[in-house]
Coordinates of C-alpha atoms in Angstrom, one line a residue:
Chain O
E1 CA 72.1 157.0 148.7
V2 CA 71.4 155.8 152.2
Q3 CA 73.3 157.7 154.8
L4 CA 73.4 157.4 158.6
V5 CA 75.5 160.0 160.5
D6 CA 76.2 159.3 164.2
S7 CA 77.1 162.1 166.6
G8 CA 77.1 163.1 170.3
G9 CA 79.8 160.8 171.7
A10 CA 82.1 162.3 174.4
L11 CA 84.0 161.7 177.5
V12 CA 81.6 161.6 180.5
Q13 CA 82.1 160.7 184.2
P14 CA 80.5 157.6 185.7
G15 CA 76.9 158.3 186.7
G16 CA 76.6 161.0 184.0
S17 CA 74.3 161.3 181.0
L18 CA 74.7 161.7 177.3
R19 CA 72.5 161.9 174.2
L20 CA 73.5 160.3 170.9
S21 CA 72.0 161.3 167.6
C22 CA 71.7 159.6 164.2
A23 CA 70.7 161.6 161.2
A24 CA 69.3 159.5 158.4
S25 CA 68.9 160.4 154.7
G26 CA 68.3 158.7 151.3
F27 CA 65.4 156.5 152.4
T28 CA 61.9 156.7 153.8
F29 CA 62.8 156.8 157.5
T30 CA 59.3 156.2 158.7
S31 CA 59.2 152.8 157.0
Y32 CA 62.1 151.2 159.0
W33 CA 63.0 149.9 162.4
M34 CA 66.1 151.6 163.6
N35 CA 68.8 150.2 166.0
W36 CA 71.7 151.1 168.2
V37 CA 74.7 148.6 168.3
R38 CA 77.8 149.2 170.3
Q39 CA 81.4 147.9 170.3
A40 CA 83.7 148.2 173.3
P41 CA 87.3 148.9 172.5
G42 CA 88.9 145.8 171.0
K43 CA 85.7 143.7 171.5
G44 CA 82.8 142.4 169.5
L45 CA 79.4 143.8 168.6
E46 CA 76.5 144.1 171.0
W47 CA 73.0 145.1 170.1
V48 CA 71.7 147.8 172.5
A49 CA 68.1 148.8 171.5
N50 CA 65.7 149.4 168.6
M51 CA 62.6 151.2 167.8
G52 CA 59.9 150.4 165.3
Q53 CA 57.9 152.7 163.0
D54 CA 55.1 152.8 165.6
G55 CA 57.4 153.6 168.5
N56 CA 57.7 150.1 169.8
E57 CA 61.0 149.8 171.6
R58 CA 63.2 147.0 172.9
Y59 CA 66.4 146.9 174.9
V60 CA 69.2 144.6 175.9
D61 CA 68.9 143.8 179.7
S62 CA 72.1 145.6 180.6
V63 CA 70.7 149.0 179.6
K64 CA 67.1 148.7 180.6
G65 CA 66.0 151.5 182.9
R66 CA 69.1 153.6 182.0
F67 CA 68.9 154.1 178.2
T68 CA 66.0 155.4 176.2
I69 CA 65.7 155.2 172.4
S70 CA 63.6 157.6 170.6
R71 CA 63.0 158.9 167.1
D72 CA 61.8 162.1 165.4
N73 CA 60.3 161.1 162.1
A74 CA 59.9 164.8 161.1
K75 CA 63.7 165.2 161.4
N76 CA 64.6 161.7 160.1
S77 CA 66.6 161.2 163.3
L78 CA 67.2 158.5 165.9
Y79 CA 68.4 159.2 169.4
L80 CA 69.8 157.3 172.4
Q81 CA 69.5 159.0 175.8
M82 CA 72.0 157.4 178.1
N83 CA 71.7 158.0 181.9
S84 CA 73.6 156.5 184.9
L85 CA 76.5 155.7 182.6
R86 CA 79.1 153.1 183.8
A87 CA 82.6 152.3 182.7
E88 CA 81.3 149.2 180.9
D89 CA 79.2 151.4 178.6
T90 CA 82.4 152.7 177.0
A91 CA 82.2 151.8 173.3
V92 CA 81.7 153.1 169.8
Y93 CA 78.0 153.4 169.3
Y94 CA 76.6 152.7 165.8
C95 CA 73.1 153.5 164.4
A96 CA 72.0 150.7 162.1
R97 CA 68.9 150.4 159.9
G98 CA 66.7 147.3 160.1
N99 CA 66.0 145.8 156.7
L100 CA 62.5 145.6 155.4
A101 CA 62.9 141.8 155.1
G102 CA 63.5 141.7 158.9
A103 CA 64.1 144.4 161.6
G104 CA 67.1 142.4 162.9
I105 CA 69.0 142.5 159.6
F106 CA 71.3 145.5 159.9
D107 CA 71.8 146.6 156.3
Y108 CA 73.2 150.1 156.7
W109 CA 75.4 151.5 159.5
G110 CA 76.5 154.9 160.6
Q111 CA 80.2 155.6 161.1
G112 CA 79.9 155.3 164.8
T113 CA 80.5 157.8 167.7
L114 CA 82.8 157.1 170.7
V115 CA 81.4 157.2 174.2
T116 CA 84.1 157.1 177.0
V117 CA 82.9 156.7 180.6
S118 CA 85.8 157.6 182.9
S119 CA 86.7 159.8 185.8
Chain N
E1 CA 69.5 134.6 175.2
V2 CA 71.0 132.8 172.2
V3 CA 74.7 132.5 172.4
L4 CA 76.6 132.3 169.1
T5 CA 80.0 130.6 169.1
Q6 CA 82.3 131.3 166.2
S7 CA 85.3 129.1 165.1
P8 CA 88.1 129.4 164.6
A9 CA 89.0 132.6 166.4
T10 CA 91.7 133.3 163.8
L11 CA 92.1 131.9 160.3
S12 CA 95.5 132.4 158.5
L13 CA 95.2 132.0 154.8
S14 CA 96.8 133.2 151.6
P15 CA 95.0 135.2 148.8
G16 CA 93.3 132.8 146.4
E17 CA 92.6 130.2 149.1
R18 CA 89.1 129.2 150.4
A19 CA 87.9 130.4 153.8
T20 CA 85.4 128.4 155.9
L21 CA 84.0 130.1 159.0
S22 CA 81.7 128.4 161.4
C23 CA 78.9 129.8 163.7
R24 CA 77.0 127.6 166.2
A25 CA 73.9 128.7 168.1
S26 CA 73.0 127.6 171.6
Q27 CA 69.5 127.0 170.4
S28 CA 67.7 126.9 167.0
V29 CA 67.5 130.2 165.2
S30 CA 65.8 128.7 162.2
S31 CA 67.4 130.4 159.1
Y32 CA 67.6 133.8 160.8
L33 CA 71.3 134.3 160.8
A34 CA 73.4 137.0 159.2
W35 CA 77.1 137.6 158.6
Y36 CA 79.0 140.9 158.7
Q37 CA 82.5 141.9 157.7
Q38 CA 84.3 144.6 159.7
K39 CA 87.7 146.2 158.8
P40 CA 89.7 148.2 161.3
G41 CA 88.2 151.6 162.0
Q42 CA 85.1 150.9 159.9
A43 CA 81.5 150.1 160.6
P44 CA 80.4 146.5 159.9
R45 CA 79.0 145.6 156.5
L46 CA 76.2 143.2 155.9
L47 CA 77.3 140.3 153.7
I48 CA 74.7 137.5 154.1
Y49 CA 71.2 137.4 155.7
D50 CA 68.7 134.6 156.4
A51 CA 71.7 132.2 156.3
S52 CA 72.2 132.2 152.5
K53 CA 71.0 135.4 150.9
R54 CA 73.7 137.7 149.7
A55 CA 73.1 141.4 150.5
T56 CA 73.0 144.0 147.8
G57 CA 76.4 144.4 146.0
I58 CA 78.1 141.5 147.8
P59 CA 80.3 139.4 145.4
A60 CA 79.4 135.9 144.6
R61 CA 82.6 134.5 146.2
F62 CA 80.8 135.0 149.6
S63 CA 78.2 132.3 150.3
G64 CA 76.4 131.2 153.4
S65 CA 74.7 127.9 154.4
G66 CA 73.1 126.2 157.4
S67 CA 69.9 126.2 159.5
G68 CA 68.9 125.5 163.0
T69 CA 72.1 125.7 165.1
D70 CA 75.0 125.3 162.6
F71 CA 76.0 127.8 160.0
T72 CA 78.9 128.4 157.6
L73 CA 80.3 131.4 155.8
T74 CA 82.5 130.4 152.8
I75 CA 84.7 132.8 150.9
S76 CA 85.6 130.9 147.8
N77 CA 88.7 132.7 146.5
L78 CA 90.2 135.2 149.0
E79 CA 90.9 138.6 147.7
P80 CA 93.3 141.0 149.5
E81 CA 90.3 143.1 150.6
D82 CA 88.6 140.1 152.3
F83 CA 91.1 140.0 155.2
A84 CA 89.0 141.3 158.1
V85 CA 86.9 140.2 161.1
Y86 CA 83.7 138.4 160.4
Y87 CA 80.7 138.3 162.8
C88 CA 77.6 136.1 162.8
Q89 CA 74.3 137.5 164.2
Q90 CA 70.9 136.0 165.0
R91 CA 67.4 137.4 164.9
G92 CA 65.6 134.1 165.4
N93 CA 65.1 134.7 169.1
W94 CA 64.9 138.3 170.3
P95 CA 65.3 140.4 172.2
P96 CA 68.1 140.5 172.3
Y97 CA 69.7 140.1 168.9
T98 CA 73.1 138.6 169.5
F99 CA 76.4 138.4 167.8
G100 CA 79.2 135.9 167.8
Q101 CA 82.6 136.9 169.1
G102 CA 84.1 137.1 165.6
T103 CA 86.6 135.3 163.4
K104 CA 89.6 137.2 162.2
V105 CA 90.8 136.2 158.7
E106 CA 94.4 137.2 158.4
I107 CA 97.1 137.0 155.7
K108 CA 99.3 134.0 156.1

């Protein structure tokens, strides 16, 4: 059974840093692109970043230079290092797997982890 | 960036009725459009990908159509568990992947 477990969310002050984690199981992690998608409270979904099997990474413009996606294939884990956090980064962050038919088809999702940026 | 516009914002229907949800793209995304269902407090669930292909385990009452800039999600016979928010999402022009703002299907 495919499982994605998100963790690391917390309350952090503006300008602060946080590292999110996603533990994957039930599939061959190294074969898949992996994504982070976020959802601000009461709002819609926003794709944040993804990383391919070879380490190729992409970001939405609003987080470029502040967020870094990474993966540890030996630990079947995906990470999101978030620096210089802003109030507008407040959201539930989901890890999502990219389907083999297309990296941008999000076929499995974690349960989400809440990041709150506030003083 | 491709902007996806969903309509209507809210759809009020009764169980057993047919739901028709629309998603329009600001530029062609070919057939690279997906639909997701989200219930309160839960992660989204993939329903349809590549405009018309049902994801694993999705009931046949969910169907998708369209290409280019105009897409439709149809739920043929609403079940009580289908009342939720639905999002479209494109992967035809990326980065970034983008989502529509959502359509809420509520019980009339």
